Amino acid sequence: MNLASPFSITVVVITVLAFMGLPIGLSMISGSILYLWLAGADMGIVAEQFLNGMYSNYVILAVPLFILAAEFMNVGSMTERLLKFCNVLVGRFRGGLAQVNIVQSIIFAGMSGSAIADAAGSGKMMQSMMTRDGRYTPSFAAALTAVTAVVGPIIPPSIPMIIYSLVSDASIGYLFLAGMVPGLLMAVLQMVQVVITARRKNFPVEEPVPLREIPGITVRAFPALMMPVVLLGCIYSGVTTPTEAAAIAAAYALIISVVLYRSISLKDFYGSLAASAKSTASIGMLIAGALVFNYVVTIENIPHSIRVLLTGWELSPAGFLILVNVTLLVLGCLLEGTAILLIIVPVFIPTAQALGIDLVHFGVVVVVNIMLGLVTPPYGLLLFIVANISGAPIKSIIVDTGPFLFWMVVCLIFITFVPDSVLWLPRLLGYQG
């Protein structure tokens, strides 16, 4: 590589700006604009190409809508009612409150599509419940909340899968279906680890919910429980697109919270809109930067060069998937997941296609890798979020995360080398891949 070439200078500038503390999205935009200037490209024509390409791409609209739905759930009483229902299901066993944490993540996975939203919303409430009266250590409660939040974006809907669909053109509907089995498998393995830890550390047994209260708790939680049914039913019945379904999810969460539960005030409504706007702006800036930088990468023909390089290594599909897993797991320790999806993953997609790897299967493997990165030190964004909420030392949280991380890697290996575990449900509903 010519170190004085425009592309080399661009990479150096982006790296330096990022290390100086500039958000990665702005760093990529700045570096990419510098590249276009050095390469003598017409900025007006490039901007027009971007806008023409984005006008017909409605999939990105699903991201702010799912974020808004999660905000409405968190400020309303939907979260509290669902946690009580989860307690009815598994709260009576040893370590029952820890099992409740896992079950609530499975249920909330069908609503928000965001691991951070789950950890900061229902996860925050779960940490408070688990550490009350010293029943669980703050570090274990925080670690469990982090690893269970990872399940959210694997089970549909999923914001990372929406972004993957953007860069790969894979079907969002089939990606959502493909994430169902891996997400449930990961949750089951986490529950197994809780059983093992509960016996070893003699976790408390929660007081069982009286039988006479169970019907009332179920009825009060029923409208909230119907949200995933409405959301996924709209998508898979063909009535709506995933973006339209996201809008319905946000509207449903608002209507249930305002009309039925009467738990959202005007102040809460405004706060939800403001919080959603902030999150959307952050993600939108990252997407904008990555799209501009990917344009630069395409001009430089980087994906083709990497494809030629990997072809020269004569990797089998299994060998390529191992390489991708190792690469993404390492990068996940250092980079933010959305940046990996938008910058690194597009480089691998042409090679995956050339090797005959199904892009829906590949997408699920990629998303699971990126979710693991959220709980992998030293970056581990979720680890820092739960540490901030719990006040527990990050070192203790990492230690308690270890056993769960082991099972999650086992799940990743399984879905990587048994594609049918990912694809059988989409094929059952008509996928031809």
mmCIF file with all atom_site columns, C-alpha atoms in Angstrom, residues 269-357:
data_model
loop_
_atom_site.group_PDB
_atom_site.id
_atom_site.type_symbol
_atom_site.label_atom_id
_atom_site.label_alt_id
_atom_site.label_comp_id
_atom_site.label_asym_id
_atom_site.label_entity_id
_atom_site.label_seq_id
_atom_site.pdbx_PDB_ins_code
_atom_site.Cartn_x
_atom_site.Cartn_y
_atom_site.Cartn_z
_atom_site.occupancy
_atom_site.B_iso_or_equiv
_atom_site.pdbx_formal_charge
_atom_site.auth_seq_id
_atom_site.auth_comp_id
_atom_site.auth_asym_id
_atom_site.auth_atom_id
_atom_site.pdbx_PDB_model_num
ATOM 1  C CA . PHE A 1 269 ? -44.150 11.632  26.520 1.00 0.00 ? 269 PHE A CA 1
ATOM 2  C CA . TYR A 1 270 ? -41.843 14.565  25.797 1.00 0.00 ? 270 TYR A CA 1
ATOM 3  C CA . GLY A 1 271 ? -38.980 12.846  27.654 1.00 0.00 ? 271 GLY A CA 1
ATOM 4  C CA . SER A 1 272 ? -39.438 9.700   25.549 1.00 0.00 ? 272 SER A CA 1
ATOM 5  C CA . LEU A 1 273 ? -39.344 11.700  22.326 1.00 0.00 ? 273 LEU A CA 1
ATOM 6  C CA . ALA A 1 274 ? -36.222 13.569  23.455 1.00 0.00 ? 274 ALA A CA 1
ATOM 7  C CA . ALA A 1 275 ? -34.395 10.409  24.566 1.00 0.00 ? 275 ALA A CA 1
ATOM 8  C CA . SER A 1 276 ? -35.317 8.630   21.313 1.00 0.00 ? 276 SER A CA 1
ATOM 9  C CA . ALA A 1 277 ? -34.107 11.615  19.279 1.00 0.00 ? 277 ALA A CA 1
ATOM 10 C CA . LYS A 1 278 ? -30.744 11.614  21.058 1.00 0.00 ? 278 LYS A CA 1
ATOM 11 C CA . SER A 1 279 ? -30.240 7.876   20.506 1.00 0.00 ? 279 SER A CA 1
ATOM 12 C CA . THR A 1 280 ? -31.361 8.136   16.887 1.00 0.00 ? 280 THR A CA 1
ATOM 13 C CA . ALA A 1 281 ? -29.040 11.073  16.197 1.00 0.00 ? 281 ALA A CA 1
ATOM 14 C CA . SER A 1 282 ? -26.107 9.119   17.616 1.00 0.00 ? 282 SER A CA 1
ATOM 15 C CA . ILE A 1 283 ? -26.850 6.047   15.494 1.00 0.00 ? 283 ILE A CA 1
ATOM 16 C CA . GLY A 1 284 ? -27.706 8.180   12.449 1.00 0.00 ? 284 GLY A CA 1
ATOM 17 C CA . MET A 1 285 ? -24.378 10.003  12.587 1.00 0.00 ? 285 MET A CA 1
ATOM 18 C CA . LEU A 1 286 ? -22.569 6.659   12.735 1.00 0.00 ? 286 LEU A CA 1
ATOM 19 C CA . ILE A 1 287 ? -24.558 5.304   9.797  1.00 0.00 ? 287 ILE A CA 1
ATOM 20 C CA . ALA A 1 288 ? -23.881 8.477   7.765  1.00 0.00 ? 288 ALA A CA 1
ATOM 21 C CA . GLY A 1 289 ? -20.153 8.275   8.448  1.00 0.00 ? 289 GLY A CA 1
ATOM 22 C CA . ALA A 1 290 ? -20.011 4.585   7.615  1.00 0.00 ? 290 ALA A CA 1
ATOM 23 C CA . LEU A 1 291 ? -21.924 5.023   4.351  1.00 0.00 ? 291 LEU A CA 1
ATOM 24 C CA . VAL A 1 292 ? -19.567 7.759   3.183  1.00 0.00 ? 292 VAL A CA 1
ATOM 25 C CA . PHE A 1 293 ? -16.516 5.726   4.185  1.00 0.00 ? 293 PHE A CA 1
ATOM 26 C CA . ASN A 1 294 ? -17.935 2.609   2.488  1.00 0.00 ? 294 ASN A CA 1
ATOM 27 C CA . TYR A 1 295 ? -18.241 4.695   -0.677 1.00 0.00 ? 295 TYR A CA 1
ATOM 28 C CA . VAL A 1 296 ? -14.519 5.401   -0.383 1.00 0.00 ? 296 VAL A CA 1
ATOM 29 C CA . VAL A 1 297 ? -13.789 1.718   0.254  1.00 0.00 ? 297 VAL A CA 1
ATOM 30 C CA . THR A 1 298 ? -15.823 0.769   -2.835 1.00 0.00 ? 298 THR A CA 1
ATOM 31 C CA . ILE A 1 299 ? -13.955 3.273   -5.021 1.00 0.00 ? 299 ILE A CA 1
ATOM 32 C CA . GLU A 1 300 ? -10.676 1.777   -3.802 1.00 0.00 ? 300 GLU A CA 1
ATOM 33 C CA . ASN A 1 301 ? -12.032 -1.708  -4.629 1.00 0.00 ? 301 ASN A CA 1
ATOM 34 C CA . ILE A 1 302 ? -11.096 -2.964  -1.157 1.00 0.00 ? 302 ILE A CA 1
ATOM 35 C CA . PRO A 1 303 ? -13.798 -5.706  -0.967 1.00 0.00 ? 303 PRO A CA 1
ATOM 36 C CA . HIS A 1 304 ? -12.578 -7.197  -4.254 1.00 0.00 ? 304 HIS A CA 1
ATOM 37 C CA . SER A 1 305 ? -8.954  -7.057  -3.102 1.00 0.00 ? 305 SER A CA 1
ATOM 38 C CA . ILE A 1 306 ? -9.801  -8.869  0.140  1.00 0.00 ? 306 ILE A CA 1
ATOM 39 C CA . ARG A 1 307 ? -11.851 -11.409 -1.786 1.00 0.00 ? 307 ARG A CA 1
ATOM 40 C CA . VAL A 1 308 ? -8.855  -12.108 -4.047 1.00 0.00 ? 308 VAL A CA 1
ATOM 41 C CA . LEU A 1 309 ? -6.594  -12.374 -0.990 1.00 0.00 ? 309 LEU A CA 1
ATOM 42 C CA . LEU A 1 310 ? -8.890  -14.834 0.782  1.00 0.00 ? 310 LEU A CA 1
ATOM 43 C CA . THR A 1 311 ? -9.359  -16.808 -2.431 1.00 0.00 ? 311 THR A CA 1
ATOM 44 C CA . GLY A 1 312 ? -5.575  -17.144 -2.601 1.00 0.00 ? 312 GLY A CA 1
ATOM 45 C CA . TRP A 1 313 ? -5.653  -18.695 0.864  1.00 0.00 ? 313 TRP A CA 1
ATOM 46 C CA . GLU A 1 314 ? -8.100  -21.282 -0.529 1.00 0.00 ? 314 GLU A CA 1
ATOM 47 C CA . LEU A 1 315 ? -10.294 -21.139 2.538  1.00 0.00 ? 315 LEU A CA 1
ATOM 48 C CA . SER A 1 316 ? -13.245 -23.496 2.809  1.00 0.00 ? 316 SER A CA 1
ATOM 49 C CA . PRO A 1 317 ? -16.603 -22.044 3.936  1.00 0.00 ? 317 PRO A CA 1
ATOM 50 C CA . ALA A 1 318 ? -15.918 -23.405 7.446  1.00 0.00 ? 318 ALA A CA 1
ATOM 51 C CA . GLY A 1 319 ? -12.427 -21.892 7.466  1.00 0.00 ? 319 GLY A CA 1
ATOM 52 C CA . PHE A 1 320 ? -13.798 -18.540 6.327  1.00 0.00 ? 320 PHE A CA 1
ATOM 53 C CA . LEU A 1 321 ? -16.445 -18.557 9.069  1.00 0.00 ? 321 LEU A CA 1
ATOM 54 C CA . ILE A 1 322 ? -13.760 -19.328 11.663 1.00 0.00 ? 322 ILE A CA 1
ATOM 55 C CA . LEU A 1 323 ? -11.719 -16.379 10.364 1.00 0.00 ? 323 LEU A CA 1
ATOM 56 C CA . VAL A 1 324 ? -14.770 -14.092 10.514 1.00 0.00 ? 324 VAL A CA 1
ATOM 57 C CA . ASN A 1 325 ? -15.660 -15.234 14.045 1.00 0.00 ? 325 ASN A CA 1
ATOM 58 C CA . VAL A 1 326 ? -12.150 -14.669 15.368 1.00 0.00 ? 326 VAL A CA 1
ATOM 59 C CA . THR A 1 327 ? -11.874 -11.292 13.621 1.00 0.00 ? 327 THR A CA 1
ATOM 60 C CA . LEU A 1 328 ? -15.228 -10.022 14.882 1.00 0.00 ? 328 LEU A CA 1
ATOM 61 C CA . LEU A 1 329 ? -14.685 -11.313 18.425 1.00 0.00 ? 329 LEU A CA 1
ATOM 62 C CA . VAL A 1 330 ? -11.341 -9.484  18.611 1.00 0.00 ? 330 VAL A CA 1
ATOM 63 C CA . LEU A 1 331 ? -12.753 -6.303  17.054 1.00 0.00 ? 331 LEU A CA 1
ATOM 64 C CA . GLY A 1 332 ? -15.750 -6.520  19.387 1.00 0.00 ? 332 GLY A CA 1
ATOM 65 C CA . CYS A 1 333 ? -13.375 -6.087  22.316 1.00 0.00 ? 333 CYS A CA 1
ATOM 66 C CA . LEU A 1 334 ? -12.253 -2.744  20.889 1.00 0.00 ? 334 LEU A CA 1
ATOM 67 C CA . LEU A 1 335 ? -14.930 -1.234  18.635 1.00 0.00 ? 335 LEU A CA 1
ATOM 68 C CA . GLU A 1 336 ? -18.608 -0.352  18.879 1.00 0.00 ? 336 GLU A CA 1
ATOM 69 C CA . GLY A 1 337 ? -20.917 -2.951  17.297 1.00 0.00 ? 337 GLY A CA 1
ATOM 70 C CA . THR A 1 338 ? -22.662 -0.656  14.822 1.00 0.00 ? 338 THR A CA 1
ATOM 71 C CA . ALA A 1 339 ? -19.304 0.532   13.501 1.00 0.00 ? 339 ALA A CA 1
ATOM 72 C CA . ILE A 1 340 ? -18.256 -3.097  12.921 1.00 0.00 ? 340 ILE A CA 1
ATOM 73 C CA . LEU A 1 341 ? -21.513 -3.810  11.084 1.00 0.00 ? 341 LEU A CA 1
ATOM 74 C CA . LEU A 1 342 ? -21.174 -0.800  8.827  1.00 0.00 ? 342 LEU A CA 1
ATOM 75 C CA . ILE A 1 343 ? -17.431 -0.789  8.155  1.00 0.00 ? 343 ILE A CA 1
ATOM 76 C CA . ILE A 1 344 ? -15.985 -4.288  8.574  1.00 0.00 ? 344 ILE A CA 1
ATOM 77 C CA . VAL A 1 345 ? -18.849 -6.641  7.664  1.00 0.00 ? 345 VAL A CA 1
ATOM 78 C CA . PRO A 1 346 ? -19.437 -5.253  4.121  1.00 0.00 ? 346 PRO A CA 1
ATOM 79 C CA . VAL A 1 347 ? -15.857 -6.224  3.293  1.00 0.00 ? 347 VAL A CA 1
ATOM 80 C CA . PHE A 1 348 ? -16.601 -9.888  4.132  1.00 0.00 ? 348 PHE A CA 1
ATOM 81 C CA . ILE A 1 349 ? -19.927 -10.163 2.296  1.00 0.00 ? 349 ILE A CA 1
ATOM 82 C CA . PRO A 1 350 ? -18.567 -10.632 -1.283 1.00 0.00 ? 350 PRO A CA 1
ATOM 83 C CA . THR A 1 351 ? -16.313 -13.476 -0.104 1.00 0.00 ? 351 THR A CA 1
ATOM 84 C CA . ALA A 1 352 ? -19.189 -15.097 1.798  1.00 0.00 ? 352 ALA A CA 1
ATOM 85 C CA . GLN A 1 353 ? -21.299 -15.005 -1.368 1.00 0.00 ? 353 GLN A CA 1
ATOM 86 C CA . ALA A 1 354 ? -18.441 -16.407 -3.462 1.00 0.00 ? 354 ALA A CA 1
ATOM 87 C CA . LEU A 1 355 ? -18.076 -19.329 -1.031 1.00 0.00 ? 355 LEU A CA 1
ATOM 88 C CA . GLY A 1 356 ? -21.795 -20.079 -1.179 1.00 0.00 ? 356 GLY A CA 1
ATOM 89 C CA . ILE A 1 357 ? -22.503 -19.062 2.423  1.00 0.00 ? 357 ILE A CA 1
#
